[in-house]
Amino acid sequence: AQSVTQLDSQVPVFEEAPVELRCNYSSSVSVYLFWYVQYPNQGLQLLLKYLSGSTLVKGINGFEAEFNKSQTSFHLRKPSVHISDTAEYFCAVERGGGNKLTFGTGTQLKVEL
Amino acid sequence: DAGVTQSPTHLIKTRGQQVTLRCSPKSGHDTVSWYQQALGQGPQFIFQYYEEEERQRGNFPDRFSGHQFPNYSSELNVNALLLGDSALYLCASSTLGDSNQPQHFGDGTRLSIL
């Protein structure tokens, strides 16, 4: 079975500052890793994914994440946040091939002026 | 190209009733998964349908059932509703076996149980 831990339930940050949202996972098999964003009253939108290859993955809206196999982490980063980045962010793992996604509990990113 | 569409967007029911939620997958997708997202939580996997059969199931009671139609659309049925069933129900579609195509989510149905 897989599990995902997002240690930070809330992350406040000022506009134009950098941010890192942490994600750790556990799995006995190789997994695919994802970050999704959820704006209020909406579904989930894919930010980026790691399937294999380069451990640094670039996604939409200037976000990137780095896969670290030894630390079983997949932290999300953005060098300069905008007010519009305020949302809930979910890290998820999948065993691959269209299997179920296992999500973390989410991190609320609040960008302040 | 329409993405994943869900209906209705909101629903209010009372305890003991039953409910049916509907999902149309993104064009070209053949697999539909359902998730339950309680307030302040991450989505929890309910089940997945492929070729009109339940392919995988999460840790949900038999009160939760589903169906997939030949056009790949899907329904989620919940019987004997409990207060704890209040949540956002998300549908996601994908192409089975295509790892390059992650699951696409609809905007969900918000179910409130009184």
mmCIF file of N, CA, C and O in Angstrom, chain A residues 15-110:
data_model
loop_
_atom_site.group_PDB
_atom_site.id
_atom_site.type_symbol
_atom_site.label_atom_id
_atom_site.label_comp_id
_atom_site.label_asym_id
_atom_site.label_seq_id
_atom_site.Cartn_x
_atom_site.Cartn_y
_atom_site.Cartn_z
ATOM 1 N N GLU A 15 3.515 37.748 -1.310
ATOM 2 C CA GLU A 15 3.609 37.764 -2.773
ATOM 3 C C GLU A 15 5.043 38.051 -3.208
ATOM 4 O O GLU A 15 5.756 38.829 -2.582
ATOM 5 N N GLU A 16 5.459 37.369 -4.260
ATOM 6 C CA GLU A 16 6.787 37.442 -4.866
ATOM 7 C C GLU A 16 7.854 36.711 -4.059
ATOM 8 O O GLU A 16 9.012 36.656 -4.489
ATOM 9 N N ALA A 17 7.510 36.124 -2.938
ATOM 10 C CA ALA A 17 8.467 35.314 -2.173
ATOM 11 C C ALA A 17 8.473 33.903 -2.718
ATOM 12 O O ALA A 17 7.503 33.463 -3.348
ATOM 13 N N PRO A 18 9.558 33.155 -2.471
ATOM 14 C CA PRO A 18 9.591 31.742 -2.883
ATOM 15 C C PRO A 18 8.804 30.882 -1.905
ATOM 16 O O PRO A 18 8.584 31.267 -0.756
ATOM 17 N N VAL A 19 8.396 29.710 -2.367
ATOM 18 C CA VAL A 19 7.652 28.804 -1.498
ATOM 19 C C VAL A 19 8.030 27.362 -1.805
ATOM 20 O O VAL A 19 8.384 27.024 -2.941
ATOM 21 N N GLU A 20 7.989 26.540 -0.766
ATOM 22 C CA GLU A 20 8.178 25.092 -0.924
ATOM 23 C C GLU A 20 7.088 24.383 -0.141
ATOM 24 O O GLU A 20 6.888 24.649 1.044
ATOM 25 N N LEU A 21 6.381 23.507 -0.806
ATOM 26 C CA LEU A 21 5.377 22.666 -0.168
ATOM 27 C C LEU A 21 5.924 21.249 -0.122
ATOM 28 O O LEU A 21 6.295 20.691 -1.153
ATOM 29 N N ARG A 22 5.930 20.673 1.085
ATOM 30 C CA ARG A 22 6.598 19.393 1.267
ATOM 31 C C ARG A 22 5.666 18.205 1.084
ATOM 32 O O ARG A 22 4.500 18.242 1.474
ATOM 33 N N CYS A 23 6.238 17.156 0.522
ATOM 34 C CA CYS A 23 5.497 15.913 0.313
ATOM 35 C C CYS A 23 6.452 14.741 0.495
ATOM 36 O O CYS A 23 7.509 14.684 -0.143
ATOM 37 N N ASN A 24 6.093 13.815 1.355
ATOM 38 C CA ASN A 24 6.835 12.567 1.511
ATOM 39 C C ASN A 24 5.890 11.408 1.259
ATOM 40 O O ASN A 24 4.704 11.483 1.586
ATOM 41 N N TYR A 25 6.397 10.336 0.712
ATOM 42 C CA TYR A 25 5.550 9.200 0.398
ATOM 43 C C TYR A 25 6.224 7.923 0.881
ATOM 44 O O TYR A 25 7.429 7.882 1.146
ATOM 45 N N SER A 26 5.423 6.885 0.996
ATOM 46 C CA SER A 26 5.963 5.569 1.289
ATOM 47 C C SER A 26 5.282 4.573 0.371
ATOM 48 O O SER A 26 4.078 4.660 0.120
ATOM 49 N N SER A 27 6.087 3.666 -0.137
ATOM 50 C CA SER A 27 5.561 2.654 -1.041
ATOM 51 C C SER A 27 6.572 1.528 -1.159
ATOM 52 O O SER A 27 7.774 1.769 -1.167
ATOM 53 N N SER A 28 6.073 0.319 -1.273
ATOM 54 C CA SER A 28 6.941 -0.840 -1.422
ATOM 55 C C SER A 28 7.281 -1.102 -2.892
ATOM 56 O O SER A 28 8.101 -1.948 -3.199
ATOM 57 N N VAL A 29 6.632 -0.356 -3.779
ATOM 58 C CA VAL A 29 6.894 -0.509 -5.213
ATOM 59 C C VAL A 29 7.149 0.865 -5.815
ATOM 60 O O VAL A 29 6.885 1.890 -5.181
ATOM 61 N N SER A 30 7.654 0.882 -7.038
ATOM 62 C CA SER A 30 7.858 2.156 -7.720
ATOM 63 C C SER A 30 6.517 2.816 -7.990
ATOM 64 O O SER A 30 5.532 2.132 -8.297
ATOM 65 N N VAL A 31 6.497 4.123 -7.839
ATOM 66 C CA VAL A 31 5.246 4.857 -8.030
ATOM 67 C C VAL A 31 5.466 6.051 -8.937
ATOM 68 O O VAL A 31 6.592 6.473 -9.180
ATOM 69 N N TYR A 32 4.356 6.535 -9.442
ATOM 70 C CA TYR A 32 4.346 7.807 -10.133
ATOM 71 C C TYR A 32 3.880 8.863 -9.128
ATOM 72 O O TYR A 32 3.078 8.571 -8.243
ATOM 73 N N LEU A 33 4.368 10.083 -9.292
ATOM 74 C CA LEU A 33 4.078 11.145 -8.330
ATOM 75 C C LEU A 33 3.442 12.337 -9.025
ATOM 76 O O LEU A 33 3.819 12.670 -10.161
ATOM 77 N N PHE A 34 2.518 12.960 -8.336
ATOM 78 C CA PHE A 34 1.757 14.064 -8.920
ATOM 79 C C PHE A 34 1.563 15.177 -7.894
ATOM 80 O O PHE A 34 1.516 14.925 -6.684
ATOM 81 N N TRP A 35 1.420 16.376 -8.394
ATOM 82 C CA TRP A 35 0.899 17.492 -7.622
ATOM 83 C C TRP A 35 -0.329 18.037 -8.350
ATOM 84 O O TRP A 35 -0.292 18.302 -9.558
ATOM 85 N N TYR A 36 -1.404 18.173 -7.570
ATOM 86 C CA TYR A 36 -2.641 18.762 -8.082
ATOM 87 C C TYR A 36 -2.946 20.035 -7.283
ATOM 88 O O TYR A 36 -2.610 20.136 -6.102
ATOM 89 N N VAL A 37 -3.649 20.982 -7.924
ATOM 90 C CA VAL A 37 -4.091 22.193 -7.251
ATOM 91 C C VAL A 37 -5.616 22.243 -7.299
ATOM 92 O O VAL A 37 -6.230 21.802 -8.289
ATOM 93 N N GLN A 38 -6.196 22.712 -6.210
ATOM 94 C CA GLN A 38 -7.655 22.833 -6.137
ATOM 95 C C GLN A 38 -8.025 24.247 -5.705
ATOM 96 O O GLN A 38 -7.724 24.648 -4.582
ATOM 97 N N TYR A 39 -8.680 24.966 -6.595
ATOM 98 C CA TYR A 39 -9.197 26.285 -6.262
ATOM 99 C C TYR A 39 -10.581 26.120 -5.639
ATOM 100 O O TYR A 39 -11.239 25.101 -5.840
ATOM 101 N N PRO A 40 -11.043 27.106 -4.876
ATOM 102 C CA PRO A 40 -12.335 26.976 -4.191
ATOM 103 C C PRO A 40 -13.456 26.574 -5.141
ATOM 104 O O PRO A 40 -13.580 27.117 -6.235
ATOM 105 N N ASN A 41 -14.243 25.601 -4.682
ATOM 106 C CA ASN A 41 -15.421 25.128 -5.424
ATOM 107 C C ASN A 41 -15.083 24.572 -6.809
ATOM 108 O O ASN A 41 -15.912 24.633 -7.730
ATOM 109 N N GLN A 42 -13.887 24.056 -6.936
ATOM 110 C CA GLN A 42 -13.494 23.441 -8.199
ATOM 111 C C GLN A 42 -12.902 22.064 -7.968
ATOM 112 O O GLN A 42 -12.641 21.668 -6.829
ATOM 113 N N GLY A 43 -12.708 21.341 -9.069
ATOM 114 C CA GLY A 43 -12.055 20.044 -8.988
ATOM 115 C C GLY A 43 -10.550 20.206 -8.927
ATOM 116 O O GLY A 43 -10.031 21.276 -8.621
ATOM 117 N N LEU A 44 -9.845 19.138 -9.206
ATOM 118 C CA LEU A 44 -8.387 19.126 -9.139
ATOM 119 C C LEU A 44 -7.788 19.353 -10.521
ATOM 120 O O LEU A 44 -8.223 18.757 -11.502
ATOM 121 N N GLN A 45 -6.771 20.196 -10.551
ATOM 122 C CA GLN A 45 -6.056 20.469 -11.792
ATOM 123 C C GLN A 45 -4.616 20.000 -11.644
ATOM 124 O O GLN A 45 -3.951 20.303 -10.649
ATOM 125 N N LEU A 46 -4.132 19.253 -12.624
ATOM 126 C CA LEU A 46 -2.775 18.730 -12.559
ATOM 127 C C LEU A 46 -1.754 19.855 -12.733
ATOM 128 O O LEU A 46 -1.813 20.616 -13.691
ATOM 129 N N LEU A 47 -0.809 19.946 -11.782
ATOM 130 C CA LEU A 47 0.291 20.903 -11.882
ATOM 131 C C LEU A 47 1.484 20.277 -12.595
ATOM 132 O O LEU A 47 2.076 20.874 -13.491
ATOM 133 N N LEU A 48 1.852 19.079 -12.159
ATOM 134 C CA LEU A 48 3.004 18.381 -12.750
ATOM 135 C C LEU A 48 2.990 16.925 -12.314
ATOM 136 O O LEU A 48 2.259 16.544 -11.402
ATOM 137 N N LYS A 49 3.817 16.143 -12.995
ATOM 138 C CA LYS A 49 3.887 14.716 -12.693
ATOM 139 C C LYS A 49 5.315 14.239 -12.879
ATOM 140 O O LYS A 49 6.081 14.784 -13.695
ATOM 141 N N TYR A 50 5.669 13.209 -12.114
ATOM 142 C CA TYR A 50 6.936 12.518 -12.302
ATOM 143 C C TYR A 50 6.630 11.058 -12.601
ATOM 144 O O TYR A 50 6.013 10.356 -11.791
ATOM 145 N N LEU A 51 7.074 10.613 -13.765
ATOM 146 C CA LEU A 51 6.904 9.208 -14.143
ATOM 147 C C LEU A 51 8.247 8.493 -14.115
ATOM 148 O O LEU A 51 8.360 7.380 -13.594
ATOM 149 N N SER A 52 9.265 9.105 -14.698
ATOM 150 C CA SER A 52 10.613 8.551 -14.724
ATOM 151 C C SER A 52 11.521 9.614 -15.330
ATOM 152 O O SER A 52 11.071 10.676 -15.733
ATOM 153 N N GLY A 53 12.838 9.302 -15.378
ATOM 154 C CA GLY A 53 13.765 10.208 -16.033
ATOM 155 C C GLY A 53 14.268 11.293 -15.104
ATOM 156 O O GLY A 53 14.519 11.049 -13.919
ATOM 157 N N SER A 54 14.405 12.507 -15.626
ATOM 158 C CA SER A 54 14.953 13.623 -14.865
ATOM 159 C C SER A 54 14.176 13.835 -13.577
ATOM 160 O O SER A 54 12.938 13.840 -13.579
ATOM 161 N N THR A 55 14.911 14.010 -12.483
ATOM 162 C CA THR A 55 14.244 14.134 -11.181
ATOM 163 C C THR A 55 13.644 15.511 -10.959
ATOM 164 O O THR A 55 12.859 15.696 -10.044
ATOM 165 N N LEU A 56 14.029 16.484 -11.778
ATOM 166 C CA LEU A 56 13.452 17.823 -11.678
ATOM 167 C C LEU A 56 12.356 17.944 -12.724
ATOM 168 O O LEU A 56 12.608 17.825 -13.923
ATOM 169 N N VAL A 57 11.160 18.185 -12.265
ATOM 170 C CA VAL A 57 10.004 18.225 -13.153
ATOM 171 C C VAL A 57 9.425 19.640 -13.146
ATOM 172 O O VAL A 57 9.198 20.216 -12.088
ATOM 173 N N LYS A 58 9.187 20.146 -14.325
ATOM 174 C CA LYS A 58 8.576 21.474 -14.441
ATOM 175 C C LYS A 58 7.110 21.336 -14.815
ATOM 176 O O LYS A 58 6.743 20.484 -15.641
ATOM 177 N N GLY A 59 6.284 22.172 -14.186
ATOM 178 C CA GLY A 59 4.857 22.098 -14.448
ATOM 179 C C GLY A 59 4.297 23.427 -14.919
ATOM 180 O O GLY A 59 5.030 24.289 -15.380
ATOM 181 N N ILE A 60 2.994 23.557 -14.756
ATOM 182 C CA ILE A 60 2.337 24.780 -15.202
ATOM 183 C C ILE A 60 2.455 25.870 -14.146
ATOM 184 O O ILE A 60 2.789 25.593 -12.989
ATOM 185 N N ASN A 61 2.200 27.095 -14.566
ATOM 186 C CA ASN A 61 2.171 28.249 -13.651
ATOM 187 C C ASN A 61 3.490 28.477 -12.918
ATOM 188 O O ASN A 61 3.496 29.046 -11.823
ATOM 189 N N GLY A 62 4.612 28.037 -13.484
ATOM 190 C CA GLY A 62 5.918 28.289 -12.897
ATOM 191 C C GLY A 62 6.313 27.358 -11.764
ATOM 192 O O GLY A 62 7.339 27.568 -11.119
ATOM 193 N N PHE A 63 5.520 26.351 -11.491
ATOM 194 C CA PHE A 63 5.852 25.390 -10.432
ATOM 195 C C PHE A 63 6.818 24.318 -10.933
ATOM 196 O O PHE A 63 6.811 23.977 -12.115
ATOM 197 N N GLU A 64 7.614 23.793 -10.015
ATOM 198 C CA GLU A 64 8.488 22.674 -10.305
ATOM 199 C C GLU A 64 8.585 21.800 -9.056
ATOM 200 O O GLU A 64 8.274 22.243 -7.952
ATOM 201 N N ALA A 65 8.992 20.568 -9.259
ATOM 202 C CA ALA A 65 9.140 19.646 -8.130
ATOM 203 C C ALA A 65 10.338 18.764 -8.384
ATOM 204 O O ALA A 65 10.697 18.485 -9.529
ATOM 205 N N GLU A 66 10.945 18.307 -7.299
ATOM 206 C CA GLU A 66 12.103 17.436 -7.410
ATOM 207 C C GLU A 66 11.838 16.114 -6.718
ATOM 208 O O GLU A 66 11.471 16.075 -5.536
ATOM 209 N N PHE A 67 12.033 15.049 -7.471
ATOM 210 C CA PHE A 67 11.879 13.707 -6.945
ATOM 211 C C PHE A 67 13.186 13.281 -6.287
ATOM 212 O O PHE A 67 14.262 13.345 -6.899
ATOM 213 N N ASN A 68 13.101 12.863 -5.023
ATOM 214 C CA ASN A 68 14.275 12.389 -4.302
ATOM 215 C C ASN A 68 13.973 10.988 -3.792
ATOM 216 O O ASN A 68 13.246 10.814 -2.806
ATOM 217 N N LYS A 69 14.513 9.991 -4.475
ATOM 218 C CA LYS A 69 14.181 8.610 -4.152
ATOM 219 C C LYS A 69 14.712 8.206 -2.779
ATOM 220 O O LYS A 69 14.032 7.522 -2.013
ATOM 221 N N SER A 70 15.919 8.648 -2.429
ATOM 222 C CA SER A 70 16.516 8.228 -1.156
ATOM 223 C C SER A 70 15.748 8.808 0.033
ATOM 224 O O SER A 70 15.647 8.174 1.080
ATOM 225 N N GLN A 71 15.186 10.000 -0.148
ATOM 226 C CA GLN A 71 14.417 10.616 0.925
ATOM 227 C C GLN A 71 12.915 10.423 0.735
ATOM 228 O O GLN A 71 12.124 10.942 1.527
ATOM 229 N N THR A 72 12.544 9.713 -0.276
ATOM 230 C CA THR A 72 11.127 9.477 -0.635
ATOM 231 C C THR A 72 10.332 10.769 -0.538
ATOM 232 O O THR A 72 9.293 10.842 0.130
ATOM 233 N N SER A 73 10.845 11.793 -1.207
ATOM 234 C CA SER A 73 10.184 13.092 -1.169
ATOM 235 C C SER A 73 9.911 13.592 -2.573
ATOM 236 O O SER A 73 10.556 13.178 -3.548
ATOM 237 N N PHE A 74 8.960 14.500 -2.661
ATOM 238 C CA PHE A 74 8.584 15.108 -3.949
ATOM 239 C C PHE A 74 8.056 16.505 -3.622
ATOM 240 O O PHE A 74 6.868 16.781 -3.725
ATOM 241 N N HIS A 75 8.959 17.383 -3.214
ATOM 242 C CA HIS A 75 8.592 18.726 -2.775
ATOM 243 C C HIS A 75 8.288 19.640 -3.960
ATOM 244 O O HIS A 75 8.991 19.600 -4.974
ATOM 245 N N LEU A 76 7.305 20.477 -3.767
ATOM 246 C CA LEU A 76 6.864 21.422 -4.807
ATOM 247 C C LEU A 76 7.442 22.798 -4.504
ATOM 248 O O LEU A 76 7.395 23.244 -3.354
ATOM 249 N N ARG A 77 7.932 23.478 -5.530
ATOM 250 C CA ARG A 77 8.545 24.791 -5.323
ATOM 251 C C ARG A 77 8.073 25.780 -6.383
ATOM 252 O O ARG A 77 7.708 25.409 -7.501
ATOM 253 N N LYS A 78 8.116 27.055 -5.973
ATOM 254 C CA LYS A 78 7.905 28.136 -6.931
ATOM 255 C C LYS A 78 8.769 29.300 -6.477
ATOM 256 O O LYS A 78 8.733 29.667 -5.298
ATOM 257 N N PRO A 79 9.590 29.852 -7.360
ATOM 258 C CA PRO A 79 10.537 30.891 -6.947
ATOM 259 C C PRO A 79 9.880 32.216 -6.562
ATOM 260 O O PRO A 79 10.434 32.973 -5.773
ATOM 261 N N SER A 80 8.693 32.497 -7.101
ATOM 262 C CA SER A 80 8.037 33.774 -6.816
ATOM 263 C C SER A 80 6.524 33.576 -6.961
ATOM 264 O O SER A 80 6.026 33.369 -8.064
ATOM 265 N N VAL A 81 5.823 33.645 -5.837
ATOM 266 C CA VAL A 81 4.389 33.345 -5.880
ATOM 267 C C VAL A 81 3.572 34.604 -6.158
ATOM 268 O O VAL A 81 4.009 35.733 -5.914
ATOM 269 N N HIS A 82 2.355 34.348 -6.633
ATOM 270 C CA HIS A 82 1.419 35.418 -6.948
ATOM 271 C C HIS A 82 0.148 35.196 -6.138
ATOM 272 O O HIS A 82 -0.144 34.066 -5.733
ATOM 273 N N ILE A 83 -0.594 36.259 -5.946
ATOM 274 C CA ILE A 83 -1.868 36.154 -5.223
ATOM 275 C C ILE A 83 -2.734 35.046 -5.789
ATOM 276 O O ILE A 83 -3.404 34.310 -5.050
ATOM 277 N N SER A 84 -2.727 34.881 -7.089
ATOM 278 C CA SER A 84 -3.567 33.879 -7.745
ATOM 279 C C SER A 84 -3.144 32.446 -7.444
ATOM 280 O O SER A 84 -3.864 31.503 -7.797
ATOM 281 N N ASP A 85 -1.992 32.264 -6.805
ATOM 282 C CA ASP A 85 -1.555 30.909 -6.422
ATOM 283 C C ASP A 85 -2.230 30.436 -5.137
ATOM 284 O O ASP A 85 -2.060 29.277 -4.732
ATOM 285 N N THR A 86 -2.978 31.300 -4.469
ATOM 286 C CA THR A 86 -3.701 30.904 -3.267
ATOM 287 C C THR A 86 -4.685 29.791 -3.608
ATOM 288 O O THR A 86 -5.587 29.966 -4.427
ATOM 289 N N ALA A 87 -4.488 28.637 -2.989
ATOM 290 C CA ALA A 87 -5.290 27.451 -3.304
ATOM 291 C C ALA A 87 -4.852 26.312 -2.382
ATOM 292 O O ALA A 87 -3.934 26.450 -1.578
ATOM 293 N N GLU A 88 -5.516 25.166 -2.539
ATOM 294 C CA GLU A 88 -5.136 23.949 -1.827
ATOM 295 C C GLU A 88 -4.308 23.091 -2.780
ATOM 296 O O GLU A 88 -4.678 22.908 -3.944
ATOM 297 N N TYR A 89 -3.208 22.563 -2.272
ATOM 298 C CA TYR A 89 -2.307 21.770 -3.106
ATOM 299 C C TYR A 89 -2.233 20.350 -2.549
ATOM 300 O O TYR A 89 -2.021 20.161 -1.345
ATOM 301 N N PHE A 90 -2.388 19.379 -3.446
ATOM 302 C CA PHE A 90 -2.384 17.975 -3.049
ATOM 303 C C PHE A 90 -1.276 17.227 -3.762
ATOM 304 O O PHE A 90 -1.148 17.317 -4.987
ATOM 305 N N CYS A 91 -0.532 16.461 -2.981
ATOM 306 C CA CYS A 91 0.451 15.544 -3.521
ATOM 307 C C CYS A 91 -0.216 14.172 -3.614
ATOM 308 O O CYS A 91 -1.030 13.809 -2.746
ATOM 309 N N ALA A 92 0.098 13.418 -4.655
ATOM 310 C CA ALA A 92 -0.525 12.113 -4.833
ATOM 311 C C ALA A 92 0.445 11.131 -5.456
ATOM 312 O O ALA A 92 1.367 11.517 -6.184
ATOM 313 N N VAL A 93 0.229 9.841 -5.179
ATOM 314 C CA VAL A 93 1.032 8.783 -5.782
ATOM 315 C C VAL A 93 0.109 7.799 -6.480
ATOM 316 O O VAL A 93 -1.051 7.632 -6.105
ATOM 317 N N GLU A 94 0.663 7.146 -7.477
ATOM 318 C CA GLU A 94 -0.071 6.140 -8.230
ATOM 319 C C GLU A 94 0.894 5.022 -8.563
ATOM 320 O O GLU A 94 2.053 5.279 -8.902
ATOM 321 N N ARG A 95 0.419 3.777 -8.446
ATOM 322 C CA ARG A 95 1.290 2.653 -8.738
ATOM 323 C C ARG A 95 1.622 2.561 -10.214
ATOM 324 O O ARG A 95 2.543 1.891 -10.594
ATOM 325 N N GLY A 96 0.844 3.267 -11.021
ATOM 326 C CA GLY A 96 1.135 3.311 -12.443
ATOM 327 C C GLY A 96 0.119 2.546 -13.263
ATOM 328 O O GLY A 96 -0.550 1.659 -12.760
ATOM 329 N N GLY A 97 -0.001 2.919 -14.521
ATOM 330 C CA GLY A 97 -0.888 2.231 -15.434
ATOM 331 C C GLY A 97 -2.350 2.490 -15.198
ATOM 332 O O GLY A 97 -3.195 1.658 -15.538
ATOM 333 N N GLY A 98 -2.673 3.649 -14.634
ATOM 334 C CA GLY A 98 -4.082 3.982 -14.457
ATOM 335 C C GLY A 98 -4.687 3.455 -13.178
ATOM 336 O O GLY A 98 -5.906 3.335 -13.061
ATOM 337 N N ASN A 99 -3.854 3.130 -12.234
ATOM 338 C CA ASN A 99 -4.376 2.686 -10.947
ATOM 339 C C ASN A 99 -4.821 3.858 -10.091
ATOM 340 O O ASN A 99 -4.651 5.015 -10.456
ATOM 341 N N LYS A 100 -5.337 3.552 -8.938
ATOM 342 C CA LYS A 100 -5.911 4.580 -8.088
ATOM 343 C C LYS A 100 -4.842 5.549 -7.608
ATOM 344 O O LYS A 100 -3.679 5.193 -7.425
ATOM 345 N N LEU A 101 -5.275 6.794 -7.388
ATOM 346 C CA LEU A 101 -4.417 7.802 -6.785
ATOM 347 C C LEU A 101 -4.613 7.797 -5.279
ATOM 348 O O LEU A 101 -5.739 7.718 -4.789
ATOM 349 N N THR A 102 -3.497 7.892 -4.559
ATOM 350 C CA THR A 102 -3.534 8.054 -3.117
ATOM 351 C C THR A 102 -3.052 9.464 -2.806
ATOM 352 O O THR A 102 -1.930 9.823 -3.180
ATOM 353 N N PHE A 103 -3.895 10.241 -2.147
ATOM 354 C CA PHE A 103 -3.613 11.647 -1.904
ATOM 355 C C PHE A 103 -3.141 11.904 -0.480
ATOM 356 O O PHE A 103 -3.484 11.171 0.464
ATOM 357 N N GLY A 104 -2.385 12.990 -0.338
ATOM 358 C CA GLY A 104 -2.101 13.520 0.985
ATOM 359 C C GLY A 104 -3.291 14.349 1.452
ATOM 360 O O GLY A 104 -4.288 14.504 0.737
ATOM 361 N N THR A 105 -3.160 14.907 2.639
ATOM 362 C CA THR A 105 -4.272 15.670 3.219
ATOM 363 C C THR A 105 -4.328 17.111 2.725
ATOM 364 O O THR A 105 -5.250 17.842 3.066
ATOM 365 N N GLY A 106 -3.329 17.512 1.937
ATOM 366 C CA GLY A 106 -3.363 18.829 1.334
ATOM 367 C C GLY A 106 -2.635 19.893 2.132
ATOM 368 O O GLY A 106 -2.478 19.789 3.352
ATOM 369 N N THR A 107 -2.164 20.913 1.412
ATOM 370 C CA THR A 107 -1.533 22.090 2.012
ATOM 371 C C THR A 107 -2.224 23.329 1.459
ATOM 372 O O THR A 107 -2.284 23.501 0.240
ATOM 373 N N GLN A 108 -2.730 24.147 2.366
ATOM 374 C CA GLN A 108 -3.382 25.389 1.954
ATOM 375 C C GLN A 108 -2.306 26.456 1.814
ATOM 376 O O GLN A 108 -1.662 26.836 2.799
ATOM 377 N N LEU A 109 -2.094 26.909 0.592
ATOM 378 C CA LEU A 109 -1.146 27.996 0.350
ATOM 379 C C LEU A 109 -1.908 29.310 0.327
ATOM 380 O O LEU A 109 -2.849 29.477 -0.458
ATOM 381 N N LYS A 110 -1.512 30.211 1.217
ATOM 382 C CA LYS A 110 -2.157 31.518 1.267
ATOM 383 C C LYS A 110 -1.121 32.592 0.960
ATOM 384 O O LYS A 110 -0.174 32.786 1.730
#
